[in-house]
Amino acid sequence: MNVRSNKKHRVFETTLKLIAEHGLHNTPMSLVSKRSGISTGAIYHHFESKEVLINELYLFVKQEIMNNIFDDVTAELNYKESFHKIWSNYFHYLIKNQDILSFVEQCSISPIIKEQTRMEAQKLAIPLIDFITEGTQKNFLINNEIELILAIINGNVITVAKLHISKLLPINKEIENKAIQTSWKGLSQ
Amino acid sequence: MNVRSNKKHRVFETTLKLIAEHGLHNTPMSLVSKRSGISTGAIYHHFESKEVLINELYLFVKQEIMNNIFDDVTAELNYKESFHKIWSNYFHYLIKNQDILSFVEQCSISPIIKEQTRMEAQKLAIPLIDFITEGTQKNFLINNEIELILAIINGNVITVAKLHISKLLPINKEIENKAIQTSWKGLSQ
Amino acid sequence: MNVRSNKKHRVFETTLKLIAEHGLHNTPMSLVSKRSGISTGAIYHHFESKEVLINELYLFVKQEIMNNIFDDVTAELNYKESFHKIWSNYFHYLIKNQDILSFVEQCSISPIIKEQTRMEAQKLAIPLIDFITEGTQKNFLINNEIELILAIINGNVITVAKLHISKLLPINKEIENKAIQTSWKGLSQ
Amino acid sequence: MNVRSNKKHRVFETTLKLIAEHGLHNTPMSLVSKRSGISTGAIYHHFESKEVLINELYLFVKQEIMNNIFDDVTAELNYKESFHKIWSNYFHYLIKNQDILSFVEQCSISPIIKEQTRMEAQKLAIPLIDFITEGTQKNFLINNEIELILAIINGNVITVAKLHISKLLPINKEIENKAIQTSWKGLSQ
DNA sequence: CATGAATGAGCATTCATTCAT
DNA sequence: GATGAATGAATGCTCATTCAT
């Protein structure tokens, strides 16, 4: 990463942390500047506006998630095992990166994320869509619309991660496995 | 409803609409005042601060949801049929009240909602918890932690409602039934 | 004048003074607020934006000028005497209100004044246009386009007032009279 | 012109255009840099500050005007004809260089132009002052103060040029001649 | 000499909240 | 209780100027 993207990266990290801590509604640019050690002017050199920063950050974290969920999903695993691995990777990524979970959820339906951004974010999910498509074609998964299956898996992972974070039900390996079983049982043939 | 709660109600409705439209981060009290036709002074008479208003509204809509999801869930229905009915009621309530869905999701993990509020909201779900507890005790549902089952059902309904609203996949009766089947299949014994 | 317009009036006076002193480019709203003793919020309650404030002020001072230049122009005066009186009233108004002269001149060709405002300002000059029209119809003035005559008179008064203020040539009664003679001689038949 | 002054010249031209377009109050150095293709660093190498740039530009355009108004004013013309020619040259220069007219007028009374600059600008008018002095000495012009005559001529030309640009009264050759007659009639013996 | 990213004080404007009426 | 004008700290953003490369 060069100096330029390094700076963007620092702004991303700081913004993520602050929004998780103070909320989307309560994170001034001045605080992002102070905490990141980058002047407001420099931030605005990299991002046209706060809205653009948030939207770019949204795409960035969506990409980061995708970069992590296929870890150790090798050719040796069968479909069910791969499903299990991806679900688990995704889940552990979220609970290790609670700022990201918090940010993505605050944005999930907020008008701050523009239609264009949501469309681009959808494109980032293509590897996951391919995986699901494969599952339906080979009759591992029920023959539902791909978007529905994707949404349900995504929703399940996030739901369980939020449950863990809320401390209402700390998720240990056993409960995690139950949750994955529930997802798989609902969606498999 | 007396005059006082009538006014609170108007503030709630207006705030809900505005937050769905402009986002939690972008809904000034002055706009709530203008749109509701209630002076800022009067709003502050009913709500100590904006934060209090948001938190009270959060509890209000959570209650409203609960008030609607048991409609037509009568003694004549068996457990699976009741599950189906509740899921469907919840889903249709959300897509008929998209402002509520949008508001609840924007708040779902935001620090604007206080711990105390979340705990009270949890209490409102008792009828649903009872329904799930019954299901696990009578072995209609898998023997998972109640909180996990509740979270997964809740997550599924919201996920599918958001999918519908996003227009990525408009949900007709057929797809709705597939979604309910998926939930049931995952969670039932 | 009621309380409301009183406040607008105070903002006008302060802004006028500050723009004359610091220039159109260098007069922040915060200073207008501090000097007028009216909070920025209150200023923005009365004026949508700084641009709107400047444009309204422009119309206000144009009106003020018109309110003063027909003083003592009575039916007893003949046309030439009236011309002399108006010229003199206008001139003395400007040198007594140098802030107004400075402001009007800074705005005279600046894009800060909108087309709409210029059109409305033009309407305020109707009494003067009527006076010139009378002069051309009764052959006191040369048969030039009214707009040309108006512009030349206006330009002459402002030019001489600026000369006085610049201290390059302090204008006493004798020089003032010479200047008026020059205007009259150029424009009369 | 060497490389250095060439660059200054490009900055002048760009600044002029931008101030005419966006106003004295709304022309950032960054825009001057971008539009001129000269880095801000380089601009600050040639001009100590923005204020210095504006003041130098003011003198530059005043000089440019003077460089053009004596065109074709040859020994063969009599005084009145020379007066006519100068007036016309000045007028046509302004309407061909509306950016200059706009800039000079925005500066005309603004505190952005320093006393020192105004004094130097006055010196540039010496050829014109000589011409007027000659006119008064030879009794072609009325015996008024030179500064007054200069100011009135200058004011008349600018006034008529602004009238043309404002489109309130497009000035054709006929009207131009009327305007010149008015100036001459007012100022000649 | 030239560049243009970086700085940060300063700007226009907003908005939660108060309080005189 | 109700009103909404007023407050002024805080916000998003700009821009004159600097300085490392």
PDB file of C-alpha atoms in Angstrom, chain C residues 47-161:
ATOM      1  CA  PHE C  47     -32.055  35.624   6.206  1.00  0.00           C
ATOM      2  CA  GLU C  48     -31.837  32.299   4.439  1.00  0.00           C
ATOM      3  CA  SER C  49     -28.141  32.717   3.660  1.00  0.00           C
ATOM      4  CA  LYS C  50     -25.389  35.295   3.499  1.00  0.00           C
ATOM      5  CA  GLU C  51     -26.123  35.776  -0.192  1.00  0.00           C
ATOM      6  CA  VAL C  52     -29.768  36.480   0.540  1.00  0.00           C
ATOM      7  CA  LEU C  53     -28.754  38.940   3.245  1.00  0.00           C
ATOM      8  CA  ILE C  54     -26.491  40.813   0.824  1.00  0.00           C
ATOM      9  CA  ASN C  55     -29.144  40.875  -1.883  1.00  0.00           C
ATOM     10  CA  GLU C  56     -31.832  42.104   0.513  1.00  0.00           C
ATOM     11  CA  LEU C  57     -29.455  44.714   1.848  1.00  0.00           C
ATOM     12  CA  TYR C  58     -28.775  45.855  -1.710  1.00  0.00           C
ATOM     13  CA  LEU C  59     -32.479  46.456  -2.290  1.00  0.00           C
ATOM     14  CA  PHE C  60     -32.804  48.114   1.103  1.00  0.00           C
ATOM     15  CA  VAL C  61     -30.096  50.687   0.460  1.00  0.00           C
ATOM     16  CA  LYS C  62     -31.316  51.359  -3.078  1.00  0.00           C
ATOM     17  CA  GLN C  63     -34.705  52.108  -1.535  1.00  0.00           C
ATOM     18  CA  GLU C  64     -33.128  54.294   1.137  1.00  0.00           C
ATOM     19  CA  ILE C  65     -31.401  56.330  -1.539  1.00  0.00           C
ATOM     20  CA  MET C  66     -34.656  56.818  -3.402  1.00  0.00           C
ATOM     21  CA  ASN C  67     -36.373  57.823  -0.155  1.00  0.00           C
ATOM     22  CA  ASN C  68     -33.984  60.727   0.196  1.00  0.00           C
ATOM     23  CA  ILE C  69     -33.276  62.230  -3.187  1.00  0.00           C
ATOM     24  CA  PHE C  70     -36.616  63.975  -3.694  1.00  0.00           C
ATOM     25  CA  ASP C  71     -36.436  65.914  -0.439  1.00  0.00           C
ATOM     26  CA  ASP C  72     -37.479  69.528  -0.950  1.00  0.00           C
ATOM     27  CA  VAL C  73     -38.175  68.934  -4.624  1.00  0.00           C
ATOM     28  CA  THR C  74     -41.396  70.923  -4.557  1.00  0.00           C
ATOM     29  CA  ALA C  75     -43.738  72.159  -7.226  1.00  0.00           C
ATOM     30  CA  GLU C  76     -42.252  75.638  -6.854  1.00  0.00           C
ATOM     31  CA  LEU C  77     -38.983  74.580  -8.423  1.00  0.00           C
ATOM     32  CA  ASN C  78     -38.574  74.649 -12.160  1.00  0.00           C
ATOM     33  CA  TYR C  79     -37.113  71.648 -13.977  1.00  0.00           C
ATOM     34  CA  LYS C  80     -33.505  72.757 -13.860  1.00  0.00           C
ATOM     35  CA  GLU C  81     -33.779  73.647 -10.186  1.00  0.00           C
ATOM     36  CA  SER C  82     -35.324  70.249  -9.480  1.00  0.00           C
ATOM     37  CA  PHE C  83     -32.501  68.526 -11.371  1.00  0.00           C
ATOM     38  CA  HIS C  84     -30.023  70.479  -9.301  1.00  0.00           C
ATOM     39  CA  LYS C  85     -31.800  69.622  -6.051  1.00  0.00           C
ATOM     40  CA  ILE C  86     -32.046  65.888  -6.809  1.00  0.00           C
ATOM     41  CA  TRP C  87     -28.383  65.727  -7.843  1.00  0.00           C
ATOM     42  CA  SER C  88     -27.381  67.505  -4.694  1.00  0.00           C
ATOM     43  CA  ASN C  89     -29.618  65.418  -2.431  1.00  0.00           C
ATOM     44  CA  TYR C  90     -28.224  62.241  -3.927  1.00  0.00           C
ATOM     45  CA  PHE C  91     -24.645  63.449  -3.599  1.00  0.00           C
ATOM     46  CA  HIS C  92     -25.019  64.559   0.009  1.00  0.00           C
ATOM     47  CA  TYR C  93     -26.806  61.376   0.919  1.00  0.00           C
ATOM     48  CA  LEU C  94     -23.844  59.378  -0.386  1.00  0.00           C
ATOM     49  CA  ILE C  95     -21.158  61.387   1.337  1.00  0.00           C
ATOM     50  CA  LYS C  96     -23.105  61.303   4.596  1.00  0.00           C
ATOM     51  CA  ASN C  97     -23.585  57.562   4.163  1.00  0.00           C
ATOM     52  CA  GLN C  98     -20.243  56.477   2.838  1.00  0.00           C
ATOM     53  CA  ASP C  99     -20.910  52.899   3.940  1.00  0.00           C
ATOM     54  CA  ILE C 100     -23.803  52.803   1.524  1.00  0.00           C
ATOM     55  CA  LEU C 101     -21.724  54.203  -1.307  1.00  0.00           C
ATOM     56  CA  SER C 102     -18.980  51.699  -0.632  1.00  0.00           C
ATOM     57  CA  PHE C 103     -21.396  48.786  -0.419  1.00  0.00           C
ATOM     58  CA  VAL C 104     -23.339  49.708  -3.542  1.00  0.00           C
ATOM     59  CA  GLU C 105     -20.176  50.181  -5.529  1.00  0.00           C
ATOM     60  CA  GLN C 106     -18.660  46.886  -4.396  1.00  0.00           C
ATOM     61  CA  CYS C 107     -21.871  45.195  -5.460  1.00  0.00           C
ATOM     62  CA  SER C 108     -22.372  47.197  -8.618  1.00  0.00           C
ATOM     63  CA  ILE C 109     -21.026  44.563 -10.963  1.00  0.00           C
ATOM     64  CA  SER C 110     -20.330  41.647  -8.616  1.00  0.00           C
ATOM     65  CA  PRO C 111     -21.953  38.298  -9.325  1.00  0.00           C
ATOM     66  CA  ILE C 112     -23.044  38.268  -5.682  1.00  0.00           C
ATOM     67  CA  ILE C 113     -26.057  40.345  -6.706  1.00  0.00           C
ATOM     68  CA  LYS C 114     -28.491  38.136  -8.587  1.00  0.00           C
ATOM     69  CA  GLU C 115     -30.287  39.059 -11.800  1.00  0.00           C
ATOM     70  CA  GLN C 116     -33.635  39.022  -9.985  1.00  0.00           C
ATOM     71  CA  THR C 117     -32.319  41.520  -7.434  1.00  0.00           C
ATOM     72  CA  ARG C 118     -31.014  43.829 -10.137  1.00  0.00           C
ATOM     73  CA  MET C 119     -34.401  43.775 -11.827  1.00  0.00           C
ATOM     74  CA  GLU C 120     -36.155  44.678  -8.597  1.00  0.00           C
ATOM     75  CA  ALA C 121     -33.620  47.425  -7.929  1.00  0.00           C
ATOM     76  CA  GLN C 122     -34.369  48.843 -11.353  1.00  0.00           C
ATOM     77  CA  LYS C 123     -38.041  49.135 -10.401  1.00  0.00           C
ATOM     78  CA  LEU C 124     -37.138  51.240  -7.392  1.00  0.00           C
ATOM     79  CA  ALA C 125     -35.723  53.877  -9.726  1.00  0.00           C
ATOM     80  CA  ILE C 126     -39.122  54.523 -11.322  1.00  0.00           C
ATOM     81  CA  PRO C 127     -39.622  57.966  -9.703  1.00  0.00           C
ATOM     82  CA  LEU C 128     -36.287  59.038 -11.135  1.00  0.00           C
ATOM     83  CA  ILE C 129     -37.136  57.568 -14.516  1.00  0.00           C
ATOM     84  CA  ASP C 130     -40.409  59.490 -14.470  1.00  0.00           C
ATOM     85  CA  PHE C 131     -38.526  62.681 -13.719  1.00  0.00           C
ATOM     86  CA  ILE C 132     -36.168  62.112 -16.628  1.00  0.00           C
ATOM     87  CA  THR C 133     -38.986  61.147 -18.940  1.00  0.00           C
ATOM     88  CA  GLU C 134     -40.738  64.405 -18.088  1.00  0.00           C
ATOM     89  CA  GLY C 135     -37.540  66.269 -18.886  1.00  0.00           C
ATOM     90  CA  THR C 136     -37.185  64.702 -22.305  1.00  0.00           C
ATOM     91  CA  GLN C 137     -40.850  65.166 -23.169  1.00  0.00           C
ATOM     92  CA  LYS C 138     -40.809  68.838 -22.225  1.00  0.00           C
ATOM     93  CA  ASN C 139     -37.504  69.280 -24.060  1.00  0.00           C
ATOM     94  CA  PHE C 140     -35.544  70.261 -20.978  1.00  0.00           C
ATOM     95  CA  LEU C 141     -33.320  67.262 -21.530  1.00  0.00           C
ATOM     96  CA  ILE C 142     -31.772  65.984 -24.734  1.00  0.00           C
ATOM     97  CA  ASN C 143     -33.707  63.340 -26.527  1.00  0.00           C
ATOM     98  CA  ASN C 144     -31.531  60.414 -25.490  1.00  0.00           C
ATOM     99  CA  GLU C 145     -32.644  57.021 -24.247  1.00  0.00           C
ATOM    100  CA  ILE C 146     -33.960  57.323 -20.692  1.00  0.00           C
ATOM    101  CA  GLU C 147     -31.681  54.519 -19.480  1.00  0.00           C
ATOM    102  CA  LEU C 148     -28.651  56.346 -20.850  1.00  0.00           C
ATOM    103  CA  ILE C 149     -29.566  59.597 -19.156  1.00  0.00           C
ATOM    104  CA  LEU C 150     -30.340  57.839 -15.885  1.00  0.00           C
ATOM    105  CA  ALA C 151     -27.046  55.954 -15.990  1.00  0.00           C
ATOM    106  CA  ILE C 152     -25.046  59.081 -16.730  1.00  0.00           C
ATOM    107  CA  ILE C 153     -26.611  61.113 -13.920  1.00  0.00           C
ATOM    108  CA  ASN C 154     -26.204  58.235 -11.509  1.00  0.00           C
ATOM    109  CA  GLY C 155     -22.615  57.704 -12.668  1.00  0.00           C
ATOM    110  CA  ASN C 156     -21.780  61.381 -12.290  1.00  0.00           C
ATOM    111  CA  VAL C 157     -23.082  61.622  -8.748  1.00  0.00           C
ATOM    112  CA  ILE C 158     -21.314  58.466  -7.657  1.00  0.00           C
ATOM    113  CA  THR C 159     -18.098  59.452  -9.424  1.00  0.00           C
ATOM    114  CA  VAL C 160     -17.960  62.803  -7.689  1.00  0.00           C
ATOM    115  CA  ALA C 161     -18.890  61.271  -4.332  1.00  0.00           C
TER     116      ALA C 161
END
